[in-house]
């Protein structure tokens, strides 16, 4: 066995000039029990994963690899148990003569290297890869081996294969940080797709013969009717994956080739807790905070499905959640359960819709009310009247811009004078993909791009884009952020609404008063290098 010069990660990072002693000490004090220093530094934002890999590569002379397209020898999975690979975040790659190359997230974890040398009898040559890369490879290659075994025993009466496969699909979803898993039946197979950062991509295909047992397994987990295959069904279940509580919302839809399953993953450890985590511009944050601290009024959030409205609602309510305040919500469905807040689940079957729920809430002496969505006149009217009787009311509407919410309320036949006197503010938002910190680079602007920024009075000389690397799976993007526009209703706008002014007049007034529209906020975030121009143009239109 080679003699190793055992170094500590903290010392390596200090030598490379990436971190100071103070930052390392601070991280050590705050890290959770049993958590590795590298993971704690990443969690607290002192370094990026790519920086960590580069320091290890440079200081230790260990090569860094991307497993995304790496030729992995699958036979080696028989020598290293899956449980060991997951626990120590490592993946066996190749075997040459007497040396096994193993991808490790922590190549200075000498205990794991010694364990592997003892259990396999080979010399171990570590190479470095990112944590997500390794976990995805473990799921992919160990699962293929499991699938092969399950193919053989799929004819048996026991449900073990379906249980194992479903567990693997969910675990992969959590590792990929997917928001949804789609299991799509085709004529001769099932395809599994994951929605990551708003985009769907296919991960694997499952043999058709496992379809019935997989669907049955999902229905048992979500407590649905196994015998009903002709009608759509919805359910939810809470599971623990990698020691994290995860809520799953299940939707089953009968299609020509069998039942399609969509699983929404809600990671309970990732609920946004504070408004400061929502990437507001300084100006929007200042005005929005002021808005929600008023004693009464109606605040609307608008945007299409999947634009992060619920996260903003929860963050707003969390900010206002104190012992002396009674907060009640009526939602469909209740996505996250929040401590200290009374949440009511809509149930149309028994006549508990938004309007009925809202009416009952008003008898519960609330200070703050959240209505998941204003869908009809009755709900709109009660929400508006509640805000006029001294309550703070939050809700959402499906409109494309903040301004469009005003005519929408009028279209719902709510009396204009009620809308005018109750409405405090409207915020429209969209989600855009964030550029990957590890591979973003700047470039000059072409004429068309210059013109876009000039029209919005933004001075800029460099644009950023992601070129694609190991940590973002060559996409150039990692994670998402919101762009917002906030319309604060003042007396002049109230007057214009009562006078039935056209929306273009209102818009001109807002522009003159310096309101930042979605496009403006998006372009500012492009200038900061948070997202790309392409992403902003995808979700916001030029006015």
Coordinates of N, CA, C and O in Angstrom, one line a residue, residues 286-450:
X286 N -37.6 46.5 -0.4 CA -38.0 47.6 0.5 C -39.5 47.9 0.4 O -40.2 48.0 1.5
X287 N -40.0 48.0 -0.8 CA -41.4 48.3 -0.9 C -42.3 47.2 -0.5 O -43.4 47.4 0.0
X288 N -41.9 45.9 -0.9 CA -42.8 44.8 -0.6 C -42.8 44.6 0.9 O -43.9 44.3 1.5
X289 N -41.7 44.8 1.6 CA -41.7 44.6 3.1 C -42.7 45.6 3.7 O -43.4 45.3 4.6
X290 N -42.6 46.8 3.2 CA -43.5 47.9 3.7 C -44.9 47.6 3.5 O -45.8 47.7 4.4
X291 N -45.2 47.0 2.3 CA -46.6 46.6 2.0 C -47.2 45.6 2.9 O -48.3 45.7 3.4
X292 N -46.4 44.5 3.2 CA -46.9 43.4 4.0 C -47.0 43.8 5.5 O -47.6 43.0 6.2
X293 N -46.4 44.9 5.9 CA -46.5 45.2 7.3 C -47.6 46.2 7.6 O -47.8 46.6 8.7
X294 N -48.4 46.4 6.6 CA -49.6 47.2 6.8 C -50.6 46.4 7.6 O -50.6 45.2 7.5
X295 N -51.5 47.0 8.4 CA -52.5 46.2 9.2 C -53.6 45.6 8.3 O -54.1 44.5 8.7
X296 N -53.9 46.2 7.2 CA -55.0 45.5 6.4 C -54.7 45.8 4.9 O -53.9 46.7 4.6
X297 N -55.5 45.2 4.0 CA -55.4 45.4 2.6 C -55.3 44.1 1.9 O -55.1 43.0 2.5
X298 N -55.4 44.1 0.5 CA -55.3 42.9 -0.3 C -54.0 43.0 -1.1 O -53.7 43.9 -1.8
X299 N -53.2 41.9 -1.0 CA -51.9 41.8 -1.8 C -52.1 40.6 -2.7 O -52.3 39.5 -2.2
X300 N -51.9 40.9 -4.0 CA -52.0 39.8 -5.0 C -50.7 39.4 -5.6 O -49.9 40.3 -5.9
X301 N -50.5 38.1 -5.8 CA -49.3 37.6 -6.5 C -49.8 37.0 -7.8 O -50.7 36.3 -7.8
X302 N -49.2 37.4 -8.9 CA -49.6 36.9 -10.2 C -48.5 36.3 -11.0 O -47.3 36.6 -10.7
X303 N -48.9 35.4 -11.9 CA -47.9 34.8 -12.8 C -48.5 33.4 -13.2 O -49.4 32.9 -12.6
X304 N -47.9 32.8 -14.2 CA -48.4 31.4 -14.6 C -48.0 30.4 -13.6 O -47.3 30.6 -12.6
X305 N -48.6 29.2 -13.8 CA -48.3 28.0 -12.9 C -46.7 27.8 -12.9 O -46.1 27.9 -14.0
X306 N -46.2 27.5 -11.7 CA -44.8 27.2 -11.6 C -43.9 28.5 -11.7 O -42.8 28.4 -12.1
X307 N -44.4 29.6 -11.3 CA -43.6 30.8 -11.3 C -43.1 31.2 -9.9 O -42.6 32.3 -9.7
X308 N -43.3 30.3 -8.9 CA -42.8 30.5 -7.6 C -43.7 31.4 -6.7 O -43.3 31.9 -5.7
X309 N -45.0 31.5 -7.1 CA -46.0 32.3 -6.3 C -46.1 31.8 -4.9 O -46.1 32.5 -3.9
X310 N -46.2 30.5 -4.8 CA -46.5 29.8 -3.5 C -45.3 30.1 -2.5 O -45.5 30.4 -1.4
X311 N -44.0 30.0 -3.1 CA -42.9 30.2 -2.2 C -42.9 31.6 -1.7 O -42.6 31.8 -0.5
X312 N -43.3 32.6 -2.5 CA -43.3 34.0 -2.1 C -44.4 34.2 -1.0 O -44.2 34.9 0.0
X313 N -45.5 33.5 -1.3 CA -46.6 33.6 -0.3 C -46.2 33.1 1.1 O -46.4 33.7 2.1
X314 N -45.6 31.9 1.1 CA -45.1 31.3 2.3 C -44.1 32.1 3.0 O -44.1 32.3 4.2
X315 N -43.2 32.7 2.2 CA -42.1 33.5 2.8 C -42.7 34.7 3.5 O -42.3 35.2 4.5
X316 N -43.7 35.3 2.8 CA -44.4 36.5 3.3 C -45.1 36.2 4.6 O -44.9 37.0 5.6
X317 N -45.8 35.1 4.7 CA -46.5 34.7 5.9 C -45.6 34.4 7.0 O -45.8 34.7 8.2
X318 N -44.5 33.7 6.6 CA -43.5 33.3 7.6 C -42.9 34.6 8.3 O -42.6 34.6 9.5
X319 N -42.7 35.6 7.5 CA -42.1 36.8 8.0 C -43.1 37.5 9.0 O -42.6 38.1 10.0
X320 N -44.4 37.3 8.8 CA -45.4 37.9 9.7 C -45.8 37.0 10.8 O -46.6 37.4 11.6
X321 N -45.3 35.8 10.8 CA -45.8 34.8 11.8 C -45.2 35.1 13.2 O -44.0 34.8 13.5
X322 N -46.1 35.6 14.1 CA -45.7 35.9 15.5 C -46.7 35.3 16.4 O -47.9 35.1 16.0
X323 N -46.4 35.2 17.6 CA -47.3 34.6 18.6 C -48.6 35.4 18.7 O -49.7 34.8 18.9
X324 N -48.5 36.8 18.6 CA -49.7 37.6 18.8 C -50.6 37.7 17.6 O -51.6 38.5 17.6
X325 N -50.3 37.0 16.5 CA -51.0 37.2 15.2 C -51.7 35.9 14.9 O -51.1 34.8 15.0
X326 N -53.0 35.9 14.5 CA -53.7 34.7 14.1 C -53.7 34.6 12.6 O -54.3 35.5 11.9
X327 N -52.9 33.7 12.0 CA -52.8 33.5 10.6 C -53.6 32.3 10.1 O -53.3 31.2 10.7
X328 N -54.5 32.4 9.2 CA -55.2 31.2 8.7 C -55.1 31.2 7.2 O -55.2 32.2 6.5
X329 N -54.9 30.0 6.6 CA -54.8 29.9 5.1 C -55.9 28.9 4.7 O -56.3 28.0 5.4
X330 N -56.4 29.1 3.4 CA -57.2 28.1 2.8 C -56.5 27.9 1.4 O -56.4 28.8 0.6
X331 N -56.1 26.6 1.3 CA -55.2 26.3 0.1 C -55.7 25.0 -0.6 O -56.4 24.2 -0.1
X332 N -55.3 24.9 -1.9 CA -55.7 23.7 -2.6 C -54.5 23.4 -3.6 O -54.4 24.0 -4.6
X333 N -53.6 22.4 -3.2 CA -53.6 21.7 -1.9 C -52.7 22.5 -0.9 O -52.0 23.5 -1.3
X334 N -52.7 22.1 0.3 CA -51.7 22.6 1.3 C -50.3 22.0 0.9 O -50.1 20.8 1.1
X335 N -49.4 22.9 0.4 CA -48.2 22.3 -0.1 C -47.2 22.0 1.0 O -46.6 21.0 1.1
X336 N -47.0 23.0 1.9 CA -46.1 22.8 3.0 C -46.8 23.1 4.3 O -47.6 24.1 4.4
X337 N -46.6 22.3 5.3 CA -47.2 22.6 6.6 C -46.3 23.5 7.4 O -45.1 23.2 7.6
X338 N -46.8 24.7 7.8 CA -46.0 25.6 8.5 C -46.4 25.7 10.0 O -47.5 25.7 10.3
X339 N -45.4 25.7 10.8 CA -45.6 25.8 12.3 C -46.3 27.1 12.7 O -45.9 28.2 12.2
X340 N -47.3 27.0 13.6 CA -47.9 28.2 14.1 C -48.9 28.9 13.2 O -49.4 30.0 13.4
X341 N -49.2 28.2 12.1 CA -50.2 28.7 11.1 C -51.3 27.7 10.9 O -51.0 26.5 10.7
X342 N -52.5 28.2 10.9 CA -53.7 27.3 10.7 C -54.0 27.1 9.3 O -54.4 28.1 8.6
X343 N -53.8 25.9 8.7 CA -54.0 25.7 7.3 C -55.2 24.9 7.0 O -55.3 23.8 7.6
X344 N -56.0 25.3 6.1 CA -57.3 24.6 5.7 C -57.1 24.1 4.3 O -56.7 24.8 3.4
X345 N -57.4 22.8 4.1 CA -57.3 22.2 2.8 C -58.7 22.2 2.1 O -59.7 21.8 2.7
X346 N -58.7 22.7 0.9 CA -60.0 22.8 0.1 C -60.4 21.4 -0.2 O -59.6 20.5 -0.5
X347 N -61.7 21.1 -0.1 CA -62.2 19.8 -0.4 C -63.6 19.9 -1.2 O -64.6 20.0 -0.6
X348 N -63.5 20.0 -2.5 CA -64.7 20.3 -3.3 C -65.8 19.2 -3.2 O -67.0 19.5 -3.2
X349 N -65.4 18.0 -2.9 CA -66.3 16.9 -2.8 C -67.4 17.1 -1.8 O -68.5 16.8 -1.9
X350 N -66.9 17.8 -0.7 CA -67.9 18.0 0.4 C -68.3 19.4 0.5 O -68.9 19.9 1.5
X351 N -68.1 20.2 -0.6 CA -68.5 21.6 -0.6 C -67.6 22.6 0.1 O -68.0 23.7 0.3
X352 N -66.4 22.1 0.4 CA -65.5 23.1 1.1 C -64.6 23.7 0.0 O -63.5 23.2 -0.3
X353 N -65.1 24.7 -0.7 CA -64.3 25.4 -1.7 C -63.7 26.6 -1.1 O -63.8 26.9 0.1
X354 N -63.0 27.4 -1.9 CA -62.3 28.6 -1.4 C -63.3 29.6 -0.7 O -63.0 30.1 0.4
X355 N -64.4 29.8 -1.4 CA -65.4 30.7 -0.8 C -65.9 30.3 0.5 O -66.0 31.1 1.5
X356 N -66.3 29.0 0.6 CA -66.8 28.5 1.9 C -65.8 28.5 3.0 O -66.1 28.9 4.1
X357 N -64.6 28.1 2.6 CA -63.5 28.1 3.6 C -63.2 29.5 4.1 O -63.0 29.8 5.3
X358 N -63.2 30.5 3.2 CA -62.9 31.9 3.5 C -64.0 32.5 4.4 O -63.7 33.2 5.4
X359 N -65.3 32.1 4.2 CA -66.4 32.6 5.0 C -66.2 32.1 6.4 O -66.4 32.8 7.4
X360 N -65.8 30.8 6.6 CA -65.7 30.2 7.9 C -64.5 30.9 8.6 O -64.5 31.1 9.8
X361 N -63.4 31.1 7.9 CA -62.2 31.7 8.5 C -62.5 33.0 9.1 O -62.0 33.4 10.2
X362 N -63.4 33.8 8.5 CA -63.7 35.1 9.0 C -64.3 35.1 10.4 O -64.3 36.0 11.2
X363 N -64.9 33.9 10.8 CA -65.5 33.8 12.1 C -64.5 33.3 13.1 O -64.8 33.1 14.3
X364 N -63.2 33.1 12.6 CA -62.2 32.6 13.5 C -61.2 33.7 14.0 O -60.1 33.4 14.5
X365 N -61.7 34.9 13.9 CA -60.9 36.1 14.4 C -59.5 36.1 13.9 O -58.5 36.1 14.7
X366 N -59.3 36.1 12.5 CA -58.0 36.1 12.0 C -57.4 37.6 11.9 O -58.2 38.5 11.8
X367 N -56.1 37.7 11.9 CA -55.4 39.0 11.5 C -55.0 38.9 10.1 O -55.1 39.9 9.3
X368 N -54.4 37.8 9.7 CA -53.9 37.6 8.3 C -54.5 36.4 7.7 O -54.6 35.3 8.3
X369 N -55.0 36.5 6.5 CA -55.6 35.4 5.7 C -54.9 35.2 4.4 O -54.5 36.2 3.8
X370 N -54.7 33.9 4.1 CA -54.1 33.6 2.8 C -55.1 32.7 2.0 O -55.5 31.7 2.5
X371 N -55.5 33.2 0.9 CA -56.4 32.4 0.0 C -55.5 31.9 -1.1 O -54.9 32.7 -1.9
X372 N -55.4 30.5 -1.3 CA -54.5 30.0 -2.3 C -54.6 30.6 -3.6 O -53.7 30.9 -4.3
X373 N -55.9 30.8 -4.1 CA -56.1 31.3 -5.4 C -57.5 31.9 -5.5 O -58.4 31.3 -5.0
X374 N -57.6 33.0 -6.2 CA -58.9 33.6 -6.5 C -59.4 33.1 -7.8 O -58.8 33.4 -8.9
X375 N -60.4 32.2 -7.8 CA -60.8 31.5 -9.0 C -62.2 32.0 -9.5 O -62.5 31.8 -10.7
X376 N -63.0 32.6 -8.6 CA -64.3 32.9 -9.1 C -64.8 34.2 -8.4 O -64.1 34.7 -7.4
X377 N -65.9 34.7 -8.8 CA -66.4 36.0 -8.3 C -66.6 35.9 -6.8 O -66.3 36.9 -6.1
X378 N -67.2 34.8 -6.3 CA -67.6 34.8 -4.9 C -66.3 34.9 -4.0 O -66.3 35.7 -3.1
X379 N -65.3 34.1 -4.4 CA -64.0 34.2 -3.6 C -63.4 35.6 -3.7 O -63.0 36.1 -2.7
X380 N -63.4 36.2 -4.9 CA -62.9 37.5 -5.1 C -63.6 38.5 -4.2 O -63.0 39.3 -3.5
X381 N -64.9 38.4 -4.2 CA -65.7 39.4 -3.4 C -65.4 39.2 -1.9 O -65.2 40.2 -1.2
X382 N -65.4 38.0 -1.4 CA -65.2 37.8 0.1 C -63.7 38.3 0.4 O -63.5 38.9 1.5
X383 N -62.8 38.0 -0.4 CA -61.4 38.4 -0.2 C -61.3 39.9 -0.1 O -60.7 40.5 0.8
X384 N -61.9 40.6 -1.1 CA -61.9 42.0 -1.1 C -62.6 42.6 0.1 O -62.1 43.5 0.8
X385 N -63.8 42.1 0.5 CA -64.5 42.6 1.7 C -63.7 42.3 2.9 O -63.7 43.2 3.9
X386 N -63.1 41.2 3.0 CA -62.3 40.9 4.2 C -61.2 41.9 4.4 O -60.9 42.3 5.6
X387 N -60.5 42.3 3.3 CA -59.4 43.2 3.5 C -59.9 44.6 3.9 O -59.2 45.4 4.5
X388 N -61.2 44.9 3.6 CA -61.8 46.2 3.9 C -62.2 46.2 5.4 O -62.4 47.3 6.0
X389 N -62.4 45.0 6.0 CA -62.8 45.0 7.4 C -61.6 44.8 8.3 O -61.8 44.1 9.4
X390 N -60.5 45.2 7.9 CA -59.3 45.2 8.8 C -58.5 44.0 8.8 O -57.7 43.8 9.7
X391 N -58.6 43.2 7.7 CA -57.7 42.0 7.6 C -56.7 42.2 6.6 O -56.9 42.9 5.6
X392 N -55.5 41.5 6.8 CA -54.5 41.5 5.7 C -54.8 40.3 4.9 O -54.8 39.2 5.5
X393 N -55.0 40.4 3.6 CA -55.3 39.2 2.8 C -54.3 39.0 1.7 O -54.0 40.0 0.9
X394 N -53.8 37.8 1.6 CA -52.8 37.5 0.5 C -53.5 36.5 -0.4 O -54.2 35.6 0.0
X395 N -53.3 36.6 -1.8 CA -53.8 35.6 -2.7 C -53.1 35.7 -4.0 O -52.2 36.5 -4.2
X396 N -53.5 34.7 -4.9 CA -52.8 34.7 -6.2 C -53.8 34.7 -7.3 O -55.0 34.3 -7.1
X397 N -53.4 35.2 -8.5 CA -54.2 35.3 -9.7 C -53.4 34.8 -10.8 O -52.2 35.1 -10.9
X398 N -54.0 34.2 -11.8 CA -53.2 33.8 -13.0 C -53.3 34.9 -14.1 O -54.2 34.9 -14.9
X399 N -52.5 35.9 -14.0 CA -52.4 36.9 -15.0 C -50.9 37.1 -15.4 O -50.1 36.7 -14.6
X400 N -50.7 37.7 -16.6 CA -49.3 37.8 -17.1 C -48.5 38.9 -16.5 O -47.3 38.9 -16.5
X401 N -49.2 40.0 -16.0 CA -48.5 41.1 -15.5 C -49.2 41.6 -14.2 O -50.4 41.2 -14.0
X402 N -48.5 42.4 -13.5 CA -49.2 43.0 -12.3 C -50.4 43.8 -12.6 O -51.4 43.7 -12.0
X403 N -50.2 44.6 -13.7 CA -51.3 45.5 -14.1 C -52.6 44.8 -14.5 O -53.7 45.2 -14.3
X404 N -52.4 43.6 -15.2 CA -53.5 42.8 -15.8 C -54.4 42.3 -14.7 O -55.5 41.9 -14.9
X405 N -53.9 42.3 -13.4 CA -54.8 41.8 -12.3 C -56.0 42.7 -12.0 O -57.0 42.3 -11.6
X406 N -55.8 44.0 -12.3 CA -56.9 45.0 -12.1 C -58.1 44.7 -12.9 O -59.2 44.5 -12.4
X407 N -57.9 44.7 -14.3 CA -59.1 44.4 -15.1 C -59.6 43.0 -14.8 O -60.8 42.8 -15.0
X408 N -58.8 42.0 -14.4 CA -59.2 40.7 -14.1 C -60.2 40.7 -13.0 O -61.3 40.1 -13.0
X409 N -60.0 41.5 -11.9 CA -60.9 41.6 -10.8 C -62.2 42.3 -11.3 O -63.3 41.9 -10.8
X410 N -62.1 43.3 -12.1 CA -63.3 43.9 -12.6 C -64.1 42.9 -13.5 O -65.3 42.9 -13.4
X411 N -63.4 42.1 -14.3 CA -64.1 41.1 -15.1 C -64.8 40.0 -14.2 O -65.8 39.4 -14.6
X412 N -64.3 39.9 -13.0 CA -65.0 38.9 -12.1 C -66.2 39.5 -11.4 O -66.7 39.0 -10.4
X413 N -66.6 40.7 -11.9 CA -67.8 41.3 -11.4 C -67.7 41.8 -10.0 O -68.7 41.9 -9.3
X414 N -66.5 42.1 -9.5 CA -66.4 42.7 -8.2 C -66.6 44.2 -8.4 O -66.0 44.8 -9.3
X415 N -67.4 44.8 -7.5 CA -67.6 46.3 -7.6 C -66.3 47.1 -7.7 O -65.5 46.9 -6.8
X416 N -66.1 47.9 -8.7 CA -64.9 48.7 -8.8 C -64.5 49.4 -7.6 O -63.3 49.5 -7.2
X417 N -65.5 50.0 -6.9 CA -65.1 50.8 -5.7 C -64.6 50.0 -4.6 O -63.7 50.4 -3.8
X418 N -65.0 48.7 -4.6 CA -64.5 47.7 -3.6 C -63.0 47.4 -3.9 O -62.1 47.4 -3.0
X419 N -62.8 47.1 -5.2 CA -61.4 46.8 -5.6 C -60.5 47.9 -5.3 O -59.4 47.8 -4.8
X420 N -60.9 49.1 -5.7 CA -60.1 50.3 -5.5 C -59.7 50.5 -4.1 O -58.5 50.8 -3.8
X421 N -60.7 50.4 -3.2 CA -60.3 50.7 -1.8 C -59.6 49.6 -1.1 O -59.0 49.8 0.0
X422 N -59.7 48.3 -1.6 CA -59.1 47.2 -0.9 C -57.6 46.9 -1.3 O -56.8 46.5 -0.6
X423 N -57.4 47.1 -2.6 CA -56.1 46.7 -3.2 C -54.9 47.5 -2.7 O -54.9 48.7 -2.9
X424 N -53.9 46.8 -2.1 CA -52.7 47.5 -1.7 C -51.5 47.4 -2.6 O -50.8 48.4 -2.9
X425 N -51.4 46.2 -3.2 CA -50.2 46.0 -4.1 C -50.4 44.7 -4.9 O -51.1 43.8 -4.4
X426 N -49.7 44.7 -6.0 CA -49.8 43.5 -6.9 C -48.3 43.2 -7.3 O -47.6 44.1 -7.7
X427 N -47.9 41.9 -7.1 CA -46.6 41.5 -7.6 C -46.6 40.4 -8.6 O -47.3 39.4 -8.3
X428 N -46.0 40.7 -9.8 CA -45.9 39.6 -10.8 C -44.6 39.0 -10.7 O -43.6 39.7 -10.4
X429 N -44.4 37.7 -10.9 CA -43.1 37.1 -10.9 C -42.9 36.0 -11.9 O -43.9 35.3 -12.3
X430 N -41.7 35.7 -12.3 CA -41.3 34.5 -13.1 C -40.1 33.9 -12.6 O -39.3 34.6 -11.9
X431 N -39.9 32.6 -12.9 CA -38.6 32.0 -12.5 C -37.7 31.9 -13.7 O -38.1 31.5 -14.8
X432 N -36.4 32.2 -13.5 CA -35.4 32.1 -14.6 C -34.3 31.2 -14.1 O -34.0 31.2 -12.9
X433 N -33.6 30.5 -15.0 CA -32.5 29.7 -14.5 C -31.3 30.5 -14.2 O -31.0 31.5 -14.9
X434 N -30.6 30.1 -13.2 CA -29.4 30.9 -12.8 C -28.2 30.3 -13.5 O -28.1 29.1 -13.7
X435 N -27.3 31.2 -13.9 CA -26.0 30.8 -14.6 C -25.2 30.0 -13.6 O -25.2 30.3 -12.4
X436 N -24.6 28.9 -14.0 CA -23.7 28.1 -13.2 C -22.5 28.9 -12.7 O -21.8 29.4 -13.6
X437 N -22.3 29.0 -11.4 CA -21.2 29.8 -10.9 C -19.8 29.3 -11.4 O -18.9 30.0 -11.5
X438 N -19.8 28.0 -11.6 CA -18.5 27.4 -11.9 C -18.0 27.6 -13.3 O -16.8 27.5 -13.6
X439 N -18.9 27.8 -14.3 CA -18.5 27.9 -15.7 C -19.0 29.2 -16.4 O -18.9 29.3 -17.6
X440 N -19.5 30.2 -15.6 CA -20.0 31.3 -16.3 C -18.8 32.2 -16.8 O -17.8 32.3 -16.1
X441 N -18.9 32.8 -18.0 CA -17.9 33.6 -18.5 C -18.5 34.8 -19.2 O -19.7 34.8 -19.5
X442 N -17.7 35.9 -19.3 CA -18.3 37.1 -19.9 C -17.9 37.3 -21.3 O -16.9 36.7 -21.8
X443 N -18.7 38.1 -22.0 CA -18.4 38.4 -23.4 C -19.0 39.7 -23.8 O -19.8 40.3 -23.0
X444 N -18.6 40.3 -24.9 CA -19.1 41.6 -25.3 C -20.6 41.4 -25.8 O -21.0 40.3 -26.0
X445 N -21.2 42.6 -26.1 CA -22.6 42.5 -26.6 C -22.7 42.8 -28.1 O -21.9 43.6 -28.6
X446 N -23.6 42.2 -28.8 CA -23.8 42.5 -30.2 C -24.8 43.7 -30.3 O -25.4 44.1 -29.3
X447 N -25.1 44.1 -31.5 CA -25.9 45.4 -31.6 C -27.3 45.2 -31.1 O -27.8 46.1 -30.4
X448 N -27.9 44.0 -31.4 CA -29.3 43.8 -30.9 C -29.4 43.8 -29.4 O -30.3 44.4 -28.8
X449 N -28.4 43.2 -28.8 CA -28.4 43.1 -27.3 C -28.2 44.5 -26.7 O -28.9 44.9 -25.8
X450 N -27.3 45.3 -27.3 CA -27.1 46.7 -26.9 C -28.4 47.5 -26.9 O -28.7 48.2 -26.0

